[in-house]
Short mmCIF file of C-alpha atoms in Angstrom, two decimals:
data_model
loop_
_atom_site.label_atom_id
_atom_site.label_comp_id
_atom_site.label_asym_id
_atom_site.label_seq_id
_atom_site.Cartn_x
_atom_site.Cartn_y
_atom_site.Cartn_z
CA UNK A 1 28.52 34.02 -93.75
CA UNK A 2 24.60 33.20 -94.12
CA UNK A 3 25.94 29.94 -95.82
CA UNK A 4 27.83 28.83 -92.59
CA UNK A 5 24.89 29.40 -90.44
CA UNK A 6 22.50 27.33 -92.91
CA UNK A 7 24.96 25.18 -93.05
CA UNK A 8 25.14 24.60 -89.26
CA UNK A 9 21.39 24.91 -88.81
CA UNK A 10 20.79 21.30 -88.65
CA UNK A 11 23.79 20.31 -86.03
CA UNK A 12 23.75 22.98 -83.60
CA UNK A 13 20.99 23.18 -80.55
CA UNK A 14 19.43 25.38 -77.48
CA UNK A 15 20.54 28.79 -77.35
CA UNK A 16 23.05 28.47 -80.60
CA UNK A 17 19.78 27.15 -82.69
CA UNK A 18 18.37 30.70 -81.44
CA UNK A 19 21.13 32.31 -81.85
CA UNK A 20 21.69 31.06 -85.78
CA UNK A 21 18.04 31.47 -86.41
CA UNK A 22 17.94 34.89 -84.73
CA UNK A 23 21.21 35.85 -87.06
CA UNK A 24 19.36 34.42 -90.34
CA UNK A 25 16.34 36.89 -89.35
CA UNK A 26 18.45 39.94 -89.20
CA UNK A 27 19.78 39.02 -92.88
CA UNK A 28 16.73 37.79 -94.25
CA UNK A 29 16.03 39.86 -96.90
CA UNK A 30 19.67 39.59 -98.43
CA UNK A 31 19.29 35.92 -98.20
CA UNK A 32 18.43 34.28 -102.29
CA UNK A 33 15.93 32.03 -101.79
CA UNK A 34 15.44 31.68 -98.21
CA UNK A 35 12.54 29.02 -98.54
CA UNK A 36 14.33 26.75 -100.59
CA UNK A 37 17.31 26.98 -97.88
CA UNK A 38 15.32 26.91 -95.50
CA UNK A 39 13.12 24.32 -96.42
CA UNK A 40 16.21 22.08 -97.01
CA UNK A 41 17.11 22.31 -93.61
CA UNK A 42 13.57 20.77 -92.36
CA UNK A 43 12.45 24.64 -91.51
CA UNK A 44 8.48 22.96 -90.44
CA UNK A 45 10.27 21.05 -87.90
CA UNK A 46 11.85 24.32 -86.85
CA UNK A 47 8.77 25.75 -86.47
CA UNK A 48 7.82 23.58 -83.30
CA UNK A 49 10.63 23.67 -81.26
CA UNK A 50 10.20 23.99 -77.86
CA UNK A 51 11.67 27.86 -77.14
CA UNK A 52 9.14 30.45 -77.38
CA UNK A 53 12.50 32.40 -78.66
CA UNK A 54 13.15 30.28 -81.34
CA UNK A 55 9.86 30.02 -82.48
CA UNK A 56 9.60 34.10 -82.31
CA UNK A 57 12.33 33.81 -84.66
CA UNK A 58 11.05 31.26 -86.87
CA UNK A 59 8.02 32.91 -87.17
CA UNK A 60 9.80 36.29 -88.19
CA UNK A 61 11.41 33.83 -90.95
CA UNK A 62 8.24 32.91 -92.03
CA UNK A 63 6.94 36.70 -92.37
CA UNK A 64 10.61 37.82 -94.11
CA UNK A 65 9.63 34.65 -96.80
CA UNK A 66 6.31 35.77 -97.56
CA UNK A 67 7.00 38.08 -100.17
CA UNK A 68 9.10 35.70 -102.03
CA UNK A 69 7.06 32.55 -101.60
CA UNK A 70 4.34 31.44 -104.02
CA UNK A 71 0.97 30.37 -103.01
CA UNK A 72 1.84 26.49 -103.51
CA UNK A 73 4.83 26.91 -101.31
CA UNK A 74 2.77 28.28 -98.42
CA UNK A 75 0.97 24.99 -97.40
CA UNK A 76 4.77 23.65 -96.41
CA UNK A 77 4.73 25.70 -93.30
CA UNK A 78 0.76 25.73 -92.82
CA UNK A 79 0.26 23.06 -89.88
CA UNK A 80 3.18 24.46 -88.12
CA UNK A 81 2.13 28.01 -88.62
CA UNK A 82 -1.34 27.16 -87.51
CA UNK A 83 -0.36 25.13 -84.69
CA UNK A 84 0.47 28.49 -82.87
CA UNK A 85 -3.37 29.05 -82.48
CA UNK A 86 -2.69 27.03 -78.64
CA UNK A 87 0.52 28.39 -78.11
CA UNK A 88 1.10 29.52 -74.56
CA UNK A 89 2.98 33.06 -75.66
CA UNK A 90 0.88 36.09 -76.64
CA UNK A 91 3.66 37.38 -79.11
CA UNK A 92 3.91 33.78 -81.05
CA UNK A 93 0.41 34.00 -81.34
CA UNK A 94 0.08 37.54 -82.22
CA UNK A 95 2.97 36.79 -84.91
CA UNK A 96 0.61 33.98 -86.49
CA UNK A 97 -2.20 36.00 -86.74
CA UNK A 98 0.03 38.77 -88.41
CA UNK A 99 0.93 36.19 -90.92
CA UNK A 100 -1.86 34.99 -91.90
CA UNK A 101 -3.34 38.50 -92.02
CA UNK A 102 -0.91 38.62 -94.48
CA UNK A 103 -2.00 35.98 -96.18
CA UNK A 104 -5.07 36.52 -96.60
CA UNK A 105 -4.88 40.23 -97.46
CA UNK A 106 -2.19 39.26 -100.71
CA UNK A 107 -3.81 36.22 -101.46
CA UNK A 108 -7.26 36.19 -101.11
CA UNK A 109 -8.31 37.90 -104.06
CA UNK A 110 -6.84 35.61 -106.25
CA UNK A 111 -8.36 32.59 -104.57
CA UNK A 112 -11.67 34.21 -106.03
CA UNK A 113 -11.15 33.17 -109.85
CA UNK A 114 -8.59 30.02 -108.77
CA UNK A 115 -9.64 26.19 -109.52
CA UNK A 116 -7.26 24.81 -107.86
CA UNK A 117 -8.93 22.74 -104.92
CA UNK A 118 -5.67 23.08 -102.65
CA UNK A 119 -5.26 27.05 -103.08
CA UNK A 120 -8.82 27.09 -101.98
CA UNK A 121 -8.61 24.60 -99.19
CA UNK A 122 -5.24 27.07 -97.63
CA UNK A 123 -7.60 30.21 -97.89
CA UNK A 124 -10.22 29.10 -96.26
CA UNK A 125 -8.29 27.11 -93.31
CA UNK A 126 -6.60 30.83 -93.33
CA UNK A 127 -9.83 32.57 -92.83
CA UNK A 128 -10.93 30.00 -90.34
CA UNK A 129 -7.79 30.92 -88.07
CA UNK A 130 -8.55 34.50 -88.58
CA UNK A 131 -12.11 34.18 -87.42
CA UNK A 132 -11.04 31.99 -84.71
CA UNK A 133 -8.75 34.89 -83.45
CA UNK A 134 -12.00 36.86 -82.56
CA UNK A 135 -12.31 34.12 -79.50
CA UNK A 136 -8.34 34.43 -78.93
CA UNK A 137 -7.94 34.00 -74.66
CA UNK A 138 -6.01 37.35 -75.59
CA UNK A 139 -8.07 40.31 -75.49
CA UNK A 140 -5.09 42.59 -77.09
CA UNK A 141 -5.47 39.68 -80.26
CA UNK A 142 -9.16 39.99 -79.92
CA UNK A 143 -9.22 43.75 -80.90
CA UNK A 144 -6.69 43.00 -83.34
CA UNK A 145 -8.94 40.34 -85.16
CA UNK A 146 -11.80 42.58 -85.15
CA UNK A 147 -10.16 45.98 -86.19
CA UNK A 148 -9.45 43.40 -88.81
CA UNK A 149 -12.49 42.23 -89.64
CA UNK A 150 -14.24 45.35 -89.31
CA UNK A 151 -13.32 46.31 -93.01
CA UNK A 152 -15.41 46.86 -96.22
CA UNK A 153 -12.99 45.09 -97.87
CA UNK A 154 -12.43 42.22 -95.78
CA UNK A 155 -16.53 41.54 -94.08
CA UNK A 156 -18.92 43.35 -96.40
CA UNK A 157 -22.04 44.39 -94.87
CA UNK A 158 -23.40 42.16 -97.83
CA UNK A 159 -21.55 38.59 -96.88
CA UNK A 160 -23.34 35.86 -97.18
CA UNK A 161 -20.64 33.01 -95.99
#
């Protein structure tokens, strides 16, 4: 059935897009190798379509992927995902952030030891964001960006950045 709809994906618009996308979220963890399907279908473009639900459920997508993705598949999404930052809707927004909180928190120590100029170019536009969030219009994101910060882990009292 998940075939049809990614199938379809391409041909159908308005509320059916939704609709299909909203169905693929539901099933996306039974879904074998949802980035590659997805990514077939042109899922960046996906990403900025015009309905704030669509784009909730895009962004779901994109959070359902992460744990199957590698880090050199993330930077296919990455201007999409980071064009949120001036969305108009608190929840896509608050969806990015979660994402790339994600990110950062599965990712980052292995950015540490990497050479690879690209993996360290996605971190750090991923920590930009996330420091960026502090000055989010949204005071709800706000407090979410700095209960995030505010971690040993994340903002030693000894960075020097």
């Amino acid at each position: 059935f998940t075939q049809q709809i990614l199938f379809r994906l391409p041909q159908v618009h308005g509320d059916f897009k939704t609709k299909c996308l909203e169905m693929l979220l539901s099933r996306a963890d039974l879904i074998a190798d949802l980035f590659r399907e997805l990514k077939s279908k042109n899922f960046a473009t996906l990403l900025q379509h015009r309905d704030d639900a669509a784009q909730k459920a895009c962004l779901g997508l994109v959070q359902s992927m992460l744990k199957s993705v590698t880090l050199d598949d993330i930077p296919y999404f990455m201007p999409s995902l980071l064009a949120f930052s001036q969305h108009s809707s608190v929840q896509c927004r608050t969806l990015m952030y979660e994402t790339l909180i994600w990110i950062y928190d599965n990712h980052h120590a292995a950015t540490k030891t990497s050479t690879d100029v690209a993996v360290r170019e996605l971190m750090s536009s991923v920590r930009d964001q996330l420091l960026k969030g502090l000055t989010d219009a949204d005071e709800s994101i706000r407090l979410h960006m700095f209960a995030f910060w505010n971690h040993e882990t994340r903002l030693s009292s000894k960075t020097v950045e």
